[in-house]
Amino acid sequence: MPLTARILAIARYTVLEAWRNRSVLLLAGMVILALLASLFVRQQAITESDRAQVAFLASITRLGSVFLLVITVLQGSLREFHDKVLELMLSLDLPRSAYVAGKFFGYALLAAGYAAIVSLPLLLLSDPLSVLRWGFTHMFELWIVIAFALFCITAFSQLLAAAAFVLAFYLLARSITAIQLVSQSTLAESGPASDFAALLADAMALVLPRLDAFSQTAWLVDAVAEPLSMSAAIMQSAIYVGLLLCAAMFDLHRRNF
């Protein structure tokens, strides 16, 4: 059986497992609840109620989709480790790199569905072109999160530790620009501690993806907001996904089963 066909078979099995776990239905339910909550926010807003509703809905559904996808990836991969499914696959002359690639492609397809689901209600409230850009960049950031989740679950083999690292990575990558601005602010006290904090923030910004540039809420509520070019989003996603998958493959190769 060709290697490409085996990778696609693993990807198909991954998508079927996620579908049978009802993760997609859980996401749809979360989006419906977020939409109902956004209607409440709209009624409570004194001015610019439309903008408040869109901003609330986009932020909540983005965070919810990331959390659900992270749990789905980690729980599915950990189940295969504990049930000896991975050992069975590797006993069938399957390269370990092909297993990681198949899992990623399956979850990447699932992430595309996640991004489409969370973008649907936004089409009713905002400009379709802005929503399309928001949805595509959200899919790209989900791909980066998937690659990091696969690396963490391969390295730690524990759900709580891997989930904590992935969520911390996502939150830090989304807020690293704000951290840099605060550390370099003229209002901050000058001294060795503040200088070290600024250097540390700059060092983290060099290695972390700039996820704050992806799926910005400002695109949906502000017509003059500068969008991220799709070529830059694709290039950044390809670089980080490639590096993280290579790290996951290396860590899986050094493990003994």
XYZ file of N, CA and C in Angstrom:
771
model
N 0.850 -1.190 0.000
C 0.000 0.000 0.000
C 0.885 1.238 0.000
N 0.692 2.169 -0.934
C 1.550 3.360 -0.993
C 1.501 4.142 0.307
N 2.599 4.860 0.583
C 2.684 5.618 1.827
C 1.630 6.723 1.880
N 1.380 7.366 0.747
C 0.372 8.430 0.719
C -1.013 7.884 1.072
N -1.327 6.700 0.556
C -2.624 6.091 0.861
C -2.737 5.752 2.339
N -1.652 5.338 2.959
C -1.693 5.022 4.388
C -1.873 6.289 5.223
N -1.217 7.366 4.808
C -1.390 8.642 5.519
C -2.830 9.117 5.413
N -3.412 9.011 4.221
C -4.807 9.422 4.039
C -5.760 8.524 4.829
N -5.419 7.238 4.949
C -6.258 6.337 5.735
C -6.243 6.732 7.213
N -5.070 7.105 7.724
C -4.990 7.560 9.114
C -5.772 8.856 9.296
N -5.668 9.760 8.310
C -6.415 11.019 8.384
C -7.923 10.756 8.388
N -8.370 9.834 7.546
C -9.795 9.504 7.498
C -10.260 8.897 8.822
N -9.468 8.007 9.374
C -9.811 7.403 10.660
C -9.868 8.466 11.760
N -8.973 9.443 11.710
C -8.950 10.512 12.707
C -10.216 11.360 12.638
N -10.647 11.688 11.415
C -11.862 12.480 11.254
C -13.080 11.692 11.723
N -13.144 10.405 11.391
C -14.277 9.586 11.824
C -14.330 9.468 13.342
N -13.171 9.330 13.974
C -13.142 9.232 15.431
C -13.641 10.530 16.065
N -13.216 11.670 15.517
C -13.681 12.954 16.064
C -15.180 13.123 15.856
N -15.689 12.660 14.719
C -17.126 12.764 14.461
C -17.922 11.876 15.418
N -17.431 10.681 15.677
C -18.131 9.774 16.583
C -18.062 10.243 18.035
N -17.072 11.053 18.353
C -16.986 11.622 19.701
C -17.902 12.820 19.893
N -18.641 13.191 18.850
C -19.604 14.290 18.893
C -18.949 15.646 19.178
N -17.673 15.783 18.809
C -17.019 17.067 19.054
C -17.578 18.162 18.156
N -17.961 17.807 16.932
C -18.526 18.796 16.015
C -19.887 19.267 16.524
N -20.708 18.327 17.005
C -22.003 18.703 17.562
C -21.847 19.549 18.815
N -20.827 19.239 19.606
C -20.569 20.038 20.800
C -20.165 21.459 20.420
N -19.372 21.590 19.365
C -19.004 22.922 18.898
C -20.224 23.685 18.385
N -21.084 23.001 17.632
C -22.298 23.654 17.134
C -23.180 24.123 18.286
N -23.307 23.314 19.321
C -24.076 23.734 20.485
C -23.453 24.933 21.176
N -22.119 24.949 21.259
C -21.439 26.089 21.864
C -21.670 27.367 21.055
N -21.654 27.249 19.724
C -21.880 28.417 18.872
C -23.297 28.941 19.052
N -24.267 28.042 19.153
C -25.659 28.474 19.361
C -25.809 29.203 20.691
N -25.203 28.657 21.748
C -25.265 29.320 23.046
C -24.571 30.679 23.016
N -23.424 30.749 22.321
C -22.723 32.026 22.208
C -23.547 33.044 21.429
N -24.278 32.574 20.398
C -25.129 33.483 19.634
C -26.261 34.025 20.498
N -26.858 33.168 21.316
C -27.915 33.630 22.220
C -27.366 34.617 23.264
N -26.157 34.320 23.753
C -25.547 35.242 24.716
C -25.206 36.579 24.064
N -24.821 36.546 22.780
C -24.517 37.799 22.090
C -25.762 38.663 21.920
N -26.922 38.039 21.790
C -28.160 38.807 21.730
C -28.414 39.540 23.046
N -28.071 38.885 24.146
C -28.194 39.541 25.454
C -27.226 40.714 25.569
N -25.994 40.513 25.088
C -25.001 41.595 25.101
C -25.474 42.758 24.241
N -26.083 42.441 23.116
C -26.600 43.493 22.236
C -27.666 44.334 22.944
N -28.524 43.688 23.701
C -29.575 44.417 24.396
C -29.027 45.268 25.536
N -27.909 44.834 26.135
C -27.346 45.555 27.268
C -26.449 46.711 26.839
N -25.960 46.667 25.598
C -25.070 47.732 25.139
C -25.848 49.030 24.956
N -25.284 50.112 25.442
C -25.956 51.411 25.342
C -25.766 52.003 23.957
N -24.541 51.927 23.439
C -24.242 52.435 22.100
C -23.504 51.354 21.317
N -23.578 51.454 19.993
C -22.884 50.528 19.086
C -23.181 49.079 19.461
N -24.446 48.777 19.559
C -24.856 47.434 19.969
C -24.443 46.376 18.948
N -24.462 46.726 17.650
C -24.062 45.765 16.629
C -22.591 45.384 16.778
N -21.741 46.368 16.994
C -20.316 46.100 17.168
C -20.054 45.268 18.416
N -20.760 45.570 19.487
C -20.581 44.812 20.725
C -20.987 43.350 20.537
N -22.076 43.119 19.820
C -22.518 41.745 19.597
C -21.517 40.969 18.758
N -21.029 41.575 17.678
C -20.078 40.893 16.800
C -18.770 40.616 17.541
N -18.280 41.599 18.286
C -17.025 41.417 19.015
C -17.146 40.306 20.060
N -18.243 40.284 20.789
C -18.451 39.240 21.792
C -18.550 37.868 21.140
N -19.330 37.753 20.079
C -19.535 36.461 19.436
C -18.241 35.932 18.825
N -17.480 36.800 18.152
C -16.237 36.359 17.524
C -15.215 35.912 18.560
N -15.102 36.645 19.658
C -14.111 36.297 20.681
C -14.460 34.981 21.374
N -15.732 34.824 21.749
C -16.141 33.624 22.471
C -16.025 32.374 21.595
N -16.492 32.460 20.348
C -16.441 31.284 19.484
C -15.007 30.928 19.097
N -14.143 31.928 18.964
C -12.741 31.633 18.657
C -12.084 30.876 19.798
N -12.253 31.367 21.016
C -11.663 30.684 22.170
C -12.293 29.309 22.390
N -13.608 29.218 22.195
C -14.270 27.931 22.375
C -13.823 26.892 21.374
N -13.657 27.294 20.123
C -13.209 26.339 19.109
C -11.788 25.867 19.375
N -10.923 26.764 19.844
C -9.553 26.366 20.181
C -9.554 25.374 21.336
N -10.327 25.653 22.372
C -10.362 24.762 23.536
C -10.905 23.385 23.160
N -12.011 23.337 22.420
C -12.591 22.044 22.049
C -11.661 21.253 21.140
N -10.994 21.937 20.213
C -10.094 21.225 19.310
C -8.876 20.692 20.056
N -8.347 21.468 20.984
C -7.200 21.004 21.771
C -7.563 19.751 22.566
N -8.717 19.771 23.230
C -9.140 18.597 24.003
C -9.377 17.402 23.087
N -9.952 17.634 21.910
C -10.194 16.535 20.968
C -8.891 15.905 20.503
N -7.913 16.733 20.157
C -6.618 16.220 19.684
C -5.901 15.458 20.785
N -5.838 16.049 21.961
C -5.090 15.423 23.053
C -5.763 14.140 23.522
N -7.077 14.163 23.675
C -7.779 12.977 24.167
C -7.719 11.840 23.148
N -7.894 12.161 21.858
C -7.825 11.118 20.841
C -6.451 10.502 20.739
N -5.408 11.328 20.779
C -4.041 10.795 20.690
C -3.684 9.994 21.933
N -4.095 10.481 23.104
C -3.777 9.767 24.334
C -4.493 8.424 24.402
N -5.718 8.351 23.880
C -6.442 7.083 23.858
C -5.710 6.049 22.994
N -5.158 6.504 21.887
C -4.419 5.573 21.024
C -3.150 5.075 21.711
N -2.510 5.936 22.497
C -1.339 5.480 23.238
C -1.713 4.425 24.275
N -2.789 4.676 25.029
C -3.162 3.773 26.122
C -3.781 2.469 25.609
N -4.511 2.529 24.505
C -5.143 1.333 23.945
C -4.230 0.546 23.022
N -2.971 0.935 22.934
C -1.964 0.245 22.098
C -2.298 0.296 20.610
N -3.113 1.288 20.204
C -3.431 1.420 18.784
C -2.199 1.853 18.005
N -1.409 2.745 18.579
C -0.193 3.201 17.904
C 0.793 2.057 17.718
N 0.953 1.210 18.729
C 1.858 0.074 18.604
C 1.385 -0.877 17.507
N 0.068 -1.060 17.397
C -0.467 -1.928 16.351
C -0.189 -1.343 14.975
N -0.348 -0.020 14.822
C -0.081 0.606 13.528
C 1.389 0.497 13.156
N 2.271 0.740 14.125
C 3.699 0.688 13.837
C 4.172 -0.739 13.559
N 3.456 -1.731 14.064
C 3.817 -3.122 13.778
C 3.486 -3.527 12.345
N 2.695 -2.707 11.643
C 2.311 -2.986 10.263
C 3.219 -2.277 9.266
N 4.469 -2.055 9.639
C 5.454 -1.397 8.773
C 4.994 0.002 8.369
N 4.537 0.751 9.363
C 4.124 2.132 9.131
C 5.172 3.056 9.732
N 5.764 3.942 8.942
C 6.741 4.889 9.504
C 6.085 5.791 10.539
N 6.831 6.108 11.560
C 6.273 6.957 12.610
C 5.972 8.360 12.099
N 6.779 8.841 11.169
C 6.501 10.156 10.589
C 5.189 10.144 9.811
N 4.865 9.024 9.170
C 3.602 8.923 8.436
C 2.417 8.943 9.395
N 2.585 8.357 10.573
C 1.509 8.391 11.556
C 1.236 9.830 12.011
N 2.302 10.577 12.304
C 2.129 11.970 12.740
C 1.508 12.802 11.623
N 1.968 12.587 10.389
C 1.416 13.349 9.258
C -0.061 13.027 9.048
N -0.425 11.754 9.164
C -1.821 11.373 8.993
C -2.714 11.965 10.064
N -2.230 11.945 11.318
C -3.013 12.551 12.396
C -3.187 14.051 12.175
N -2.134 14.713 11.732
C -2.245 16.154 11.520
C -3.221 16.475 10.392
N -3.127 15.753 9.271
C -4.022 16.040 8.151
C -5.480 15.792 8.539
N -5.722 14.772 9.344
C -7.082 14.523 9.788
C -7.609 15.642 10.672
N -6.800 16.050 11.628
C -7.227 17.130 12.511
C -7.262 18.471 11.779
N -6.407 18.652 10.762
C -6.454 19.883 9.965
C -7.773 19.993 9.209
N -8.254 18.864 8.690
C -9.560 18.867 8.038
C -10.666 19.168 9.045
N -10.532 18.629 10.246
C -11.501 18.922 11.297
C -11.462 20.404 11.671
N -10.264 20.991 11.696
C -10.140 22.418 12.010
C -10.807 23.280 10.951
N -10.735 22.854 9.687
C -11.425 23.598 8.636
C -12.934 23.609 8.885
N -13.476 22.469 9.324
C -14.892 22.424 9.668
C -15.211 23.280 10.874
N -14.328 23.284 11.865
C -14.528 24.139 13.036
C -14.587 25.607 12.624
N -13.625 26.040 11.785
C -13.594 27.441 11.363
C -14.842 27.813 10.578
N -15.348 26.879 9.762
C -16.566 27.156 8.997
C -17.780 27.291 9.919
N -17.857 26.442 10.939
C -19.007 26.476 11.847
C -19.046 27.785 12.638
N -17.892 28.209 13.155
C -17.892 29.433 13.963
C -18.032 30.689 13.099
N -17.793 30.563 11.793
C -17.932 31.724 10.902
C -19.360 31.900 10.408
N -20.159 30.848 10.430
C -21.519 30.941 9.889
C -22.372 32.021 10.550
N -22.465 32.086 11.888
C -23.309 33.149 12.472
C -22.757 34.541 12.230
N -21.452 34.668 12.033
C -20.866 35.981 11.787
C -21.244 36.519 10.412
N -21.570 35.616 9.469
C -21.992 36.064 8.146
C -23.292 36.863 8.200
N -24.092 36.604 9.220
C -25.354 37.328 9.361
C -25.176 38.698 9.993
N -24.006 38.945 10.581
C -23.819 40.160 11.362
C -22.733 41.083 10.831
N -21.908 40.599 9.926
C -20.784 41.406 9.472
C -20.591 41.242 7.970
N -19.603 41.973 7.441
C -19.306 41.927 6.009
C -18.816 40.529 5.618
N -19.383 39.904 4.581
C -18.983 38.538 4.213
C -17.499 38.404 3.875
N -16.917 39.398 3.208
C -15.499 39.313 2.863
C -14.628 39.347 4.110
N -14.991 40.172 5.073
C -14.241 40.224 6.333
C -14.390 38.924 7.118
N -15.591 38.374 7.101
C -15.817 37.091 7.782
C -15.019 35.975 7.109
N -14.937 35.994 5.788
C -14.171 34.980 5.072
C -12.696 35.066 5.430
N -12.161 36.272 5.482
C -10.766 36.454 5.884
C -10.562 36.013 7.327
N -11.503 36.371 8.186
C -11.420 35.968 9.594
C -11.449 34.445 9.727
N -12.336 33.781 8.980
C -12.455 32.334 9.076
C -11.221 31.607 8.566
N -10.641 32.081 7.463
C -9.450 31.416 6.920
C -8.267 31.567 7.871
N -8.046 32.758 8.403
C -6.926 32.931 9.321
C -7.158 32.180 10.638
N -8.404 32.050 11.046
C -8.694 31.235 12.229
C -8.352 29.768 11.964
N -8.622 29.294 10.770
C -8.246 27.932 10.424
C -6.726 27.753 10.476
N -5.982 28.742 10.008
C -4.527 28.657 10.032
C -3.999 28.619 11.464
N -4.578 29.435 12.359
C -4.101 29.397 13.734
C -4.490 28.086 14.414
N -5.612 27.502 14.020
C -5.974 26.188 14.549
C -4.976 25.122 14.100
N -4.479 25.236 12.882
C -3.466 24.288 12.415
C -2.198 24.377 13.260
N -1.775 25.592 13.602
C -0.592 25.751 14.450
C -0.840 25.128 15.818
N -2.022 25.343 16.371
C -2.359 24.775 17.681
C -2.379 23.248 17.607
N -2.890 22.686 16.522
C -2.919 21.227 16.367
C -1.506 20.660 16.359
N -0.616 21.290 15.595
C 0.760 20.806 15.522
C 1.431 20.859 16.890
N 1.193 21.927 17.639
C 1.785 22.026 18.976
C 1.159 21.008 19.927
N -0.137 20.744 19.781
C -0.792 19.752 20.626
C -0.238 18.353 20.363
N -0.006 18.021 19.105
C 0.581 16.712 18.789
C 1.986 16.582 19.364
N 2.734 17.666 19.320
C 4.078 17.630 19.915
C 3.997 17.450 21.431
N 3.096 18.165 22.094
C 2.997 18.092 23.550
C 2.518 16.727 24.022
N 1.533 16.142 23.345
C 1.027 14.854 23.792
C 2.044 13.753 23.527
N 2.870 13.929 22.499
C 3.941 12.961 22.251
C 5.041 13.075 23.295
N 5.317 14.293 23.734
C 6.397 14.515 24.689
C 5.995 14.162 26.117
N 4.757 14.504 26.522
C 4.352 14.335 27.918
C 3.518 13.080 28.160
N 2.677 12.711 27.188
C 1.793 11.546 27.316
C 0.840 11.679 28.502
N 0.542 12.905 28.901
C -0.404 13.169 29.991
C -1.326 14.287 29.555
N -2.621 14.077 29.757
C -3.609 15.019 29.239
C -3.498 16.383 29.916
N -3.399 16.405 31.241
C -3.407 17.678 31.960
C -2.180 18.517 31.625
N -1.009 17.893 31.623
C 0.216 18.645 31.329
C 0.222 19.156 29.893
N -0.188 18.302 28.957
C -0.202 18.714 27.554
C -1.217 19.826 27.316
N -2.414 19.700 27.914
C -3.440 20.736 27.736
C -2.981 22.061 28.325
N -2.335 22.029 29.480
C -1.850 23.263 30.100
C -0.808 23.942 29.225
N 0.104 23.169 28.643
C 1.138 23.748 27.792
C 0.544 24.325 26.508
N -0.406 23.616 25.910
C -0.985 24.091 24.652
C -1.788 25.367 24.865
N -2.624 25.390 25.888
C -3.430 26.580 26.153
C -2.562 27.765 26.564
N -1.510 27.507 27.350
C -0.586 28.585 27.709
C 0.141 29.107 26.471
N 0.522 28.208 25.583
C 1.169 28.615 24.324
C 0.240 29.485 23.492
N -1.016 29.104 23.396
C -1.960 29.880 22.589
C -2.212 31.257 23.192
N -2.451 31.308 24.496
C -2.722 32.595 25.139
C -1.509 33.511 25.075
N -0.314 32.953 25.242
C 0.894 33.773 25.177
C 1.136 34.279 23.758
N 0.890 33.412 22.759
C 1.074 33.833 21.372
C 0.059 34.895 20.966
N -1.151 34.848 21.537
C -2.161 35.850 21.231
C -1.886 37.188 21.921
N -1.137 37.177 23.018
C -0.934 38.405 23.797
C 0.503 38.893 23.807
N 1.402 38.285 23.019
C 2.812 38.652 23.095
C 3.047 40.087 22.631
N 2.284 40.568 21.657
C 2.449 41.955 21.210
C 2.078 42.935 22.300
N 0.982 42.659 23.006
C 0.589 43.529 24.116
C 1.621 43.495 25.235
N 2.202 42.324 25.490
C 3.233 42.222 26.524
C 4.451 43.046 26.142
N 4.827 43.013 24.871
C 5.952 43.839 24.415
C 5.674 45.324 24.590
N 4.469 45.739 24.237
C 4.135 47.157 24.363
C 4.163 47.611 25.822
N 3.678 46.773 26.720
C 3.689 47.121 28.142
C 5.120 47.176 28.667
N 5.961 46.221 28.281
C 7.342 46.179 28.782
C 8.178 47.332 28.252
N 7.817 47.854 27.078
C 8.573 48.957 26.485
C 7.922 50.313 26.726
N 6.891 50.342 27.523
C 6.186 51.591 27.777
C 7.054 52.556 28.577
N 6.925 53.836 28.270
C 7.680 54.853 29.003
C 7.139 55.062 30.411
N 5.924 54.570 30.666
C 5.339 54.705 32.002
C 5.894 53.686 32.987
N 6.538 52.634 32.454
C 7.102 51.615 33.334
C 8.375 52.139 34.008
N 8.624 51.654 35.210
C 9.814 52.077 35.940
C 11.065 51.544 35.258
N 12.052 52.404 35.126
C 13.312 51.999 34.508
C 14.198 51.326 35.550
N 14.990 50.370 35.090
C 15.872 49.646 35.982
C 16.230 48.299 35.393
N 17.089 47.535 36.064
C 17.495 46.226 35.537
C 16.331 45.258 35.369
N 15.376 45.297 36.301
C 14.247 44.362 36.217
C 13.384 44.660 34.999
N 13.076 45.927 34.762
C 12.253 46.281 33.596
C 12.990 46.015 32.297
N 14.308 46.257 32.282
C 15.088 45.969 31.074
C 15.114 44.468 30.785
N 15.258 43.667 31.839
C 15.248 42.211 31.646
C 13.888 41.730 31.161
N 12.812 42.329 31.696
C 11.465 41.946 31.260
C 11.258 42.296 29.790
N 11.768 43.450 29.360
C 11.640 43.829 27.960
C 12.429 42.894 27.054
N 13.644 42.522 27.477
C 14.439 41.582 26.685
C 13.779 40.207 26.623
N 13.200 39.779 27.746
C 12.526 38.484 27.768
C 11.310 38.485 26.843
N 10.548 39.585 26.855
C 9.389 39.681 25.969
C 9.814 39.681 24.506
N 10.900 40.381 24.188
C 11.393 40.393 22.806
C 11.893 39.013 22.389
N 12.542 38.288 23.308
C 13.025 36.945 22.987
C 11.872 35.983 22.727
N 10.820 36.068 23.538
C 9.658 35.214 23.315
C 8.956 35.561 22.015
N 8.931 36.844 21.674
C 8.280 37.257 20.426
C 9.011 36.723 19.198
N 10.325 36.461 19.338
C 11.093 35.941 18.200
C 10.743 34.492 17.879
N 10.350 33.721 18.900
C 10.106 32.293 18.694
C 8.629 31.951 18.628
N 7.772 32.815 19.128
C 6.342 32.527 19.138
C 5.683 33.015 17.853
N 4.662 32.304 17.384
C 3.886 32.825 16.243
C 3.065 34.026 16.657
N 2.870 34.944 15.742
C 2.091 36.161 16.054
C 0.615 35.877 15.810
N 0.040 35.088 16.699
C -1.359 34.708 16.536
C -2.312 35.874 16.751
N -1.823 36.956 17.372
C -2.679 38.118 17.541
C -3.000 38.789 16.208
N -2.207 38.483 15.172
C -2.492 39.023 13.837
C -3.517 38.185 13.087
N -3.836 36.985 13.595
C -4.812 36.106 12.965
C -6.203 36.403 13.531
N -7.211 36.214 12.709
C -8.630 36.305 13.113
C -8.884 37.446 14.095
N -8.554 38.642 13.670
C -8.746 39.811 14.521
C -10.217 40.231 14.521
N -10.720 40.511 15.700
C -12.102 40.969 15.815
C -12.301 42.323 15.140
N -11.240 43.115 15.068
C -11.342 44.443 14.450
C -11.744 44.361 12.984
N -11.393 43.272 12.308
C -11.800 43.126 10.903
C -13.316 43.087 10.764
N -14.000 42.571 11.763
C -15.444 42.390 11.681
C -16.229 43.625 12.114
N -15.616 44.454 12.940
C -16.345 45.599 13.487
C -15.852 46.940 12.968
N -14.707 46.954 12.280
C -14.127 48.210 11.817
C -13.749 48.057 10.351
N -14.375 48.828 9.501
C -14.137 48.712 8.065
C -12.745 49.170 7.659
N -12.100 50.022 8.482
C -10.786 50.552 8.129
C -9.650 49.766 8.778
N -9.956 48.673 9.473
C -8.914 47.869 10.098
C -8.036 47.231 9.028
N -6.731 47.275 9.250
C -5.799 46.729 8.265
C -5.778 45.206 8.371
N -6.128 44.482 7.307
C -6.162 43.023 7.387
C -4.778 42.411 7.207
N -4.623 41.211 7.704
C -3.396 40.444 7.500
C -3.430 39.831 6.109
N -2.341 39.981 5.368
C -2.302 39.408 4.033
C -2.335 37.890 4.120
N -3.050 37.258 3.204
C -3.184 35.804 3.229
C -1.850 35.121 2.986
N -0.994 35.726 2.170
C 0.320 35.122 1.923
C 1.152 35.092 3.204
N 1.079 36.166 4.009
C 1.812 36.176 5.280
C 1.252 35.145 6.249
N -0.069 34.998 6.287
C -0.683 34.007 7.173
C -0.309 32.587 6.757
N -0.334 32.322 5.462
C 0.014 30.990 4.975
C 1.483 30.679 5.245
N 2.362 31.660 5.009
C 3.789 31.443 5.223
C 4.094 31.191 6.690
N 3.511 32.005 7.569
C 3.758 31.827 8.997
C 3.223 30.493 9.493
N 2.040 30.106 9.027
C 1.468 28.817 9.424
C 2.319 27.658 8.928
N 2.785 27.736 7.692
C 3.603 26.648 7.131
C 4.905 26.485 7.910
N 5.527 27.592 8.302
C 6.792 27.521 9.026
C 6.602 26.866 10.391
N 5.631 27.338 11.150
C 5.449 26.823 12.501
C 4.883 25.407 12.497
N 3.982 25.114 11.579
C 3.451 23.752 11.496
C 4.556 22.779 11.120
N 5.392 23.158 10.163
C 6.498 22.284 9.774
C 7.474 22.031 10.909
N 7.844 23.083 11.639
C 8.788 22.926 12.750
C 8.197 22.069 13.869
N 6.947 22.314 14.204
C 6.323 21.567 15.302
C 6.105 20.104 14.935
N 5.722 19.835 13.683
C 5.551 18.446 13.276
C 6.892 17.710 13.235
N 7.942 18.384 12.810
C 9.267 17.759 12.835
C 9.691 17.442 14.272
N 9.379 18.346 15.203
C 9.697 18.086 16.613
C 8.890 16.905 17.144
N 7.603 16.819 16.760
C 6.775 15.694 17.196
C 7.279 14.375 16.615
N 7.684 14.391 15.331
C 8.219 13.179 14.710
C 9.516 12.750 15.366
N 10.383 13.707 15.679
C 11.651 13.373 16.339
C 11.403 12.766 17.714
N 10.477 13.351 18.467
C 10.195 12.836 19.801
C 9.556 11.456 19.744
N 8.726 11.220 18.734
C 8.106 9.907 18.591
C 9.125 8.863 18.161
N 10.107 9.251 17.355
C 11.138 8.314 16.904
C 12.023 7.841 18.047
N 12.244 8.696 19.029
C 13.150 8.303 20.126
C 12.450 7.494 21.208
N 11.136 7.343 21.101
C 10.405 6.578 22.118
C 10.484 5.094 21.838
N 10.513 4.315 22.911
C 10.515 2.861 22.814
C 9.157 2.330 23.241
N 8.578 1.446 22.422
C 7.265 0.869 22.728
C 7.412 -0.604 23.083
